[in-house]
XYZ file of C-alpha atoms in Angstrom:
364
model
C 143.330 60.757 88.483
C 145.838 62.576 91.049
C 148.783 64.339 89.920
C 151.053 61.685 90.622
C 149.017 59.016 88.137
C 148.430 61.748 85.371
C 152.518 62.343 85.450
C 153.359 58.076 85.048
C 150.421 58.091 82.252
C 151.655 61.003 80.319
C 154.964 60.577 80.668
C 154.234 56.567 79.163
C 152.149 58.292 76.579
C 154.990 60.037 75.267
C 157.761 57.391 75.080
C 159.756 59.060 78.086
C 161.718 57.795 80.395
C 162.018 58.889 84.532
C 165.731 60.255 83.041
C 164.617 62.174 80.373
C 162.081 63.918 81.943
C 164.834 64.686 85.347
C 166.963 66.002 82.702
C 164.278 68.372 80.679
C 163.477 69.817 83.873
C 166.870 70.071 85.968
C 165.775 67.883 88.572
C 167.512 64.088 89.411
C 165.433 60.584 88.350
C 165.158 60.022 91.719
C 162.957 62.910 92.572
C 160.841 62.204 89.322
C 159.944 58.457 90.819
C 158.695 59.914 93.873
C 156.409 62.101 91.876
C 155.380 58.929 90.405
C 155.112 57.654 93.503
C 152.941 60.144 95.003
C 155.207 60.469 97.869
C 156.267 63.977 96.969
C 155.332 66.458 94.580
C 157.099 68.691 91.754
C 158.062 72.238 92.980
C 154.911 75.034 91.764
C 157.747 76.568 89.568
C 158.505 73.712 87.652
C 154.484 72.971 87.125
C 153.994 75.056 83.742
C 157.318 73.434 82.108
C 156.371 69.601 83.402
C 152.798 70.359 81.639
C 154.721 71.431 78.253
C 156.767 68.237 78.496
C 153.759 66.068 78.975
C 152.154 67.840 76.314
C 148.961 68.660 79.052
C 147.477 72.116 79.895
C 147.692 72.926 83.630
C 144.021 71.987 84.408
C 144.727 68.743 82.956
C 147.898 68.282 84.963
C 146.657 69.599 88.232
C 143.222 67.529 88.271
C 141.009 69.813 87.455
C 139.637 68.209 84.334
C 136.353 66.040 84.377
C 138.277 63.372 83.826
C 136.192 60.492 84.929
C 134.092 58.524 82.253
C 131.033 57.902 82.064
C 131.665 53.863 82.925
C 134.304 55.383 86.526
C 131.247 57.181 87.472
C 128.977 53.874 87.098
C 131.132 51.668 88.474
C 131.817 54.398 91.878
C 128.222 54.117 92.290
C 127.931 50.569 92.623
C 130.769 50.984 95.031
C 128.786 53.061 97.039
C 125.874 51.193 96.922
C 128.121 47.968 98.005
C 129.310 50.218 101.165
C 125.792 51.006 102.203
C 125.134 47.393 102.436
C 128.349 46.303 103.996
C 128.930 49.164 106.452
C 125.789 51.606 106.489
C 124.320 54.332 104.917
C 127.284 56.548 106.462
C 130.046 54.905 105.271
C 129.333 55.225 101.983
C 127.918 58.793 102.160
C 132.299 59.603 103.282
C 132.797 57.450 100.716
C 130.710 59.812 97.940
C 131.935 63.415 99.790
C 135.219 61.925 99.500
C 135.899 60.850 95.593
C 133.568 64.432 94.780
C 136.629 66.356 97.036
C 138.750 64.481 94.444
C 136.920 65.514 91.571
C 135.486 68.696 92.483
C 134.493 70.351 89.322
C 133.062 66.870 87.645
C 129.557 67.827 87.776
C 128.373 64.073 86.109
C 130.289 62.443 89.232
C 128.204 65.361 92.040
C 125.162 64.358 90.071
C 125.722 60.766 89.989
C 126.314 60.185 93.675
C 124.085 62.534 95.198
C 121.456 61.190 92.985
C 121.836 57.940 94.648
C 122.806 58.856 97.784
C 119.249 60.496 97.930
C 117.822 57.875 97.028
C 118.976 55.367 99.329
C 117.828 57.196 102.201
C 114.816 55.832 101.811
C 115.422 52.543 99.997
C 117.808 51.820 103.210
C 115.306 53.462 105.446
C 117.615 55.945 106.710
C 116.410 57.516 110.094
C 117.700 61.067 110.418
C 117.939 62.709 106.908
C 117.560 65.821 107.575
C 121.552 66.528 108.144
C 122.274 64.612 105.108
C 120.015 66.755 102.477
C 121.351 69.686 103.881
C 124.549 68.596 102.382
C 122.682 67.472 99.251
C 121.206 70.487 99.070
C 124.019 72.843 98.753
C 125.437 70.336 95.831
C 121.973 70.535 93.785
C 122.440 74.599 94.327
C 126.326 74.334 93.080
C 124.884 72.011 90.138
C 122.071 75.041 88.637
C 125.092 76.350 87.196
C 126.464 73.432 85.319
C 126.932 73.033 81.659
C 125.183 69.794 80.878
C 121.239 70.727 80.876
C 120.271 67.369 82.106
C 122.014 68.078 85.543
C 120.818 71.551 85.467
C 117.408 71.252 85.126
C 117.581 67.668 87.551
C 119.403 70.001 90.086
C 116.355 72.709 90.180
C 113.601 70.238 90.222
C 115.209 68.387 93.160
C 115.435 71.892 94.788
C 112.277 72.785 93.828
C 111.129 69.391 95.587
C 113.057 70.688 98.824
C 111.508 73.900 99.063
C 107.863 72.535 98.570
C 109.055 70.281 101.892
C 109.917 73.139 103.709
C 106.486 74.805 102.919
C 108.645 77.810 100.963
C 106.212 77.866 98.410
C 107.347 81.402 96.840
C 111.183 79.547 96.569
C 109.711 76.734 94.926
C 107.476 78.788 92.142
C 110.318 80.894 91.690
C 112.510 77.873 90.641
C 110.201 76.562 88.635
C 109.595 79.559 86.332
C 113.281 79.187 85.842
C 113.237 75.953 84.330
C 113.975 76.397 80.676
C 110.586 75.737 78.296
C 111.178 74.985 74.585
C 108.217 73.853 72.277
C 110.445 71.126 70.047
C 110.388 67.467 71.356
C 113.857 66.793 70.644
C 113.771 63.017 71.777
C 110.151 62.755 69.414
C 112.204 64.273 66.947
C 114.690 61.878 67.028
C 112.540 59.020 66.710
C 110.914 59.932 63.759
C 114.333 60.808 62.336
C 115.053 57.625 63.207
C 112.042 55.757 61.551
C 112.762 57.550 57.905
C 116.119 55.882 58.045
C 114.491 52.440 59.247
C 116.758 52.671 62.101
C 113.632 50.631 63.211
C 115.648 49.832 66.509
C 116.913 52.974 67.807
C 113.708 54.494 66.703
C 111.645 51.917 69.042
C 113.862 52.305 71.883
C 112.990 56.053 72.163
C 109.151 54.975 72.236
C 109.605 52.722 74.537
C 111.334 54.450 76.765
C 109.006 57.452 76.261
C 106.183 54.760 76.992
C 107.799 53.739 80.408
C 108.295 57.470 81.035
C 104.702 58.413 80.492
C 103.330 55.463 82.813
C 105.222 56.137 85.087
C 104.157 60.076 85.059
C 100.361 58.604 84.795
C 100.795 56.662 87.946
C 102.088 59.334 90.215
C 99.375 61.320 88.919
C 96.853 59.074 89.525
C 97.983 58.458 93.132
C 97.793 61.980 94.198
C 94.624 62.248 92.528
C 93.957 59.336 95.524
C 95.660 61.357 97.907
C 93.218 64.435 96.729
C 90.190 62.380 96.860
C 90.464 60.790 100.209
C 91.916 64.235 101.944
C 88.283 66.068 100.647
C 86.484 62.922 101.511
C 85.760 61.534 98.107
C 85.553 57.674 98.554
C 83.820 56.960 95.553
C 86.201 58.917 94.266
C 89.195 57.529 95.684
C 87.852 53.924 94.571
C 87.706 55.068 91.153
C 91.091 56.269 91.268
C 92.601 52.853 92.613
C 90.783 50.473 90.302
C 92.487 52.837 87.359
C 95.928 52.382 88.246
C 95.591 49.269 88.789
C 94.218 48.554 85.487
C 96.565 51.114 83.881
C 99.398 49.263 85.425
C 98.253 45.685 84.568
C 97.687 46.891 81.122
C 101.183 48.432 80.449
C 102.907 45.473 81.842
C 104.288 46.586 84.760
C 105.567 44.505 87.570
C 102.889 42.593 89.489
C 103.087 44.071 92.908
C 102.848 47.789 91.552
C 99.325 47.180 90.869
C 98.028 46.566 94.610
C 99.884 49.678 95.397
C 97.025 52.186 95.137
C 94.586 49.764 96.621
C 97.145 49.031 99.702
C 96.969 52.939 100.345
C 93.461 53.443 100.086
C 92.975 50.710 102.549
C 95.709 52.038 104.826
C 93.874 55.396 104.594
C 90.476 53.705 105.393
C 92.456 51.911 108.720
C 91.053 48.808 106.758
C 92.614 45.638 108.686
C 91.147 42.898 106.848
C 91.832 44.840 103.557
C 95.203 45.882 104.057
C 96.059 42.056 104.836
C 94.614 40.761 102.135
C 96.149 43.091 99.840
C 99.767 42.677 101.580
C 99.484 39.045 101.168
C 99.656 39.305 97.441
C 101.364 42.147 97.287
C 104.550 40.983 99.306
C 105.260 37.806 97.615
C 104.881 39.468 94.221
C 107.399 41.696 94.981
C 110.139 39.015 94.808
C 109.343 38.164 91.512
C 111.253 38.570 88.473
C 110.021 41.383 86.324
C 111.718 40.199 82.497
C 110.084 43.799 80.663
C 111.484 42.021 77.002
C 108.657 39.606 78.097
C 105.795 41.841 76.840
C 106.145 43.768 73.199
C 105.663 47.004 74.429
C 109.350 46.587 75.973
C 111.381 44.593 73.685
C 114.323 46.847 74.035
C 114.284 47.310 77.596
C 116.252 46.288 80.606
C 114.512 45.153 83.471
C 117.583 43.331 85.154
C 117.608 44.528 89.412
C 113.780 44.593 89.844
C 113.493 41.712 91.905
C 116.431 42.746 94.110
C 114.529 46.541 94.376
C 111.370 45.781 94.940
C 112.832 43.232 97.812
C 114.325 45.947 99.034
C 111.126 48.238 99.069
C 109.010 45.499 100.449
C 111.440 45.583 103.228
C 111.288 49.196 103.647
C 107.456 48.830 103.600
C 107.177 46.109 105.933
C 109.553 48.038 108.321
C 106.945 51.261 108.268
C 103.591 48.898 109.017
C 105.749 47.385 111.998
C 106.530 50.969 113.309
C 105.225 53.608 112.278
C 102.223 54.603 114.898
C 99.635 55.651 111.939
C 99.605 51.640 111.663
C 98.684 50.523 115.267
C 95.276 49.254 113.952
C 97.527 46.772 111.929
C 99.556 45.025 114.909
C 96.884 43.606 117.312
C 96.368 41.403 114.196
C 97.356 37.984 114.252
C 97.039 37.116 110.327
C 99.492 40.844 109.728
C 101.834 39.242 112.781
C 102.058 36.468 111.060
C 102.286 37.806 107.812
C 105.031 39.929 108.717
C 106.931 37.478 110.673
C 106.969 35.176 107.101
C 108.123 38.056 104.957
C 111.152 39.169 107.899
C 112.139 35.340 107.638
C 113.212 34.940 104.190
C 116.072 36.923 102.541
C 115.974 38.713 99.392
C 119.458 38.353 97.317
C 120.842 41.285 95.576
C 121.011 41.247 91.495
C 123.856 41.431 89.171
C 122.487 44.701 88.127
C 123.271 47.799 88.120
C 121.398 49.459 91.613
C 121.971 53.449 89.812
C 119.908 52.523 86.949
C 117.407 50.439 88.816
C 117.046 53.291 91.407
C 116.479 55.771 88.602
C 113.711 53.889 87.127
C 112.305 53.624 90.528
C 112.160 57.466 91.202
């Protein structure tokens, strides 16, 4: 809140009226409701005896607090994912630099919207990133130092990430020895707490989330494994690899389209036309459909709400690359991927009533 809003709320708090406060502090009710107003602004001298009246430290007073909750910083982000779709990717990045100016030391707000921000330059396909992650960059360096471990270790692995792009391989081995290590499993820990009190619920949720979690850390292994194969030549290999995530990923109950994934890049690889169509024809429609997770037992607990309206998204994003992107020229002289294409760019994919900042974290 600014100064102006944290005076009115304290000052309510309290019982006080515009008067009383004028007369504790020698000033005239007048000159208290533009405070209020935000239209001027207490003299510096009177700042440590208007905090003692409102019963508020000067931090407090001044804005320097993390004073946003948790359900502010959620509800931002969807604002800022709203702005990227009304007015572009730019409008909401002002948007994000802005409210952070206003809450410069609330490091779950920097984290937050940066988070997402990074993110959406490549679910909205953003064409020149660079300037923006240099900007990104300095926040993940000013979050290292925070308080809350989640955000500090978050910040180092996405600058870790940023110096293995920049091929400064010594930076990013250096960061990564500095990631704290600790031999207890303090979510595991919890869930067998959990279990001895037949918290049977919150116990399940952990697994289930630690199931998602593990997946998901089993299918980006398994693709660059692919990657690995098919860069020393492996194709038997590389074959292997595909028909493994894709059974992994039918097994576990993941979404439909994630399992032609693996296949789509090994035929992309292989400059595979006939392939790569026939795999983008399932994998395209599949992507619109609803993924309910509470549908299969292994995810009772979960939330799959703003899949549909993701994976749209991606699909977009994908079919935008395979129109464009050179390394896909084999593709276009086509006519079953022009007409393919030319389906999927006529229909619309609506957004969900979810929330986008936990859809795009389980996407990452």
């Amino acid at each position: 809140m600014k100064i102006n809003q944290i005076i009115r709320q304290k000052r309510k708090e309290l019982s006080l009226t515009q008067e009383q406060i004028a007369d504790f502090l020698g000033v005239s009710t007048p000159a208290v409701n533009k405070w209020e107003k935000g239209s001027t602004y207490p003299d510096i001298t009177l700042l440590p005896a208007l905090a003692r009246l409102l019963k508020i430290d000067l931090n407090t007073l001044m804005s320097f607090n993390d004073d946003l909750t948790d359900i502010e910083i959620e509800n931002f982000v969807d604002e800022v994912d709203k702005t990227v779709q009304e007015q572009g990717y730019d409008a909401a990045f002002q948007k994000a630099i802005n409210k952070i100016h206003e809450y410069p030391t609330c490091d779950r707000l920097i984290y937050s919207a940066i988070l997402y921000l990074e993110g959406a330059l490549t679910l909205y396909n953003v064409a020149e990133v660079e300037p923006y992650q240099k900007i990104y960059e300095t926040f993940y360096k000013r979050l290292t130092t925070s308080q809350i471990p989640e955000i500090r270790d978050t910040a180092t692995s996405m600058l870790i990430s940023y110096a293995r792009n920049k091929g400064d391989f010594s930076r990013a081995e250096e960061l990564i020895n500095s990631l704290p290590f600790s031999t207890i499993d303090r979510e595991e820990q919890l869930a067998i707490l959990y279990q001895r009190q037949e918290r049977y619920q919150d116990a399940e949720k952990i697994w289930e989330h630690r199931a998602i979690q593990r997946m998901s850390e089993i299918q980006t292994a398994l693709i660059n494994m692919l990657e690995i194969a098919l860069h020393e030549k492996r194709e038997r290999d590389a074959d292997f690899l595909a028909d493994l995530y894709e059974a992994v990923t039918r097994q576990f109950c993941f979404p439909e389209w994630m399992r032609y994934s693996a296949h789509l890049q090994l035929a992309l690889v292989k400059k595979d036309k006939d392939r790569s169509v026939s795999i983008l024809r399932k994998m395209l429609p599949a992507m619109k459909k609803e993924w309910n997770a509470q549908n299969c037992p292994l995810y009772r607990n979960a939330d799959g709400s703003g899949s549909t309206w993701l994976s749209g998204k991606l699909a977009k994003t994908i079919a935008d690359e395979l129109t464009s992107n050179e390394e896909y020229t084999f593709l276009r002289d086509d006519s079953a991927f022009e007409k393919l294409i030319t389906q999927f760019k006529d229909e619309k994919y609506s957004r969900s009533d979810s929330k986008v900042s936990r859809a795009s974290q389980r996407s990452r």
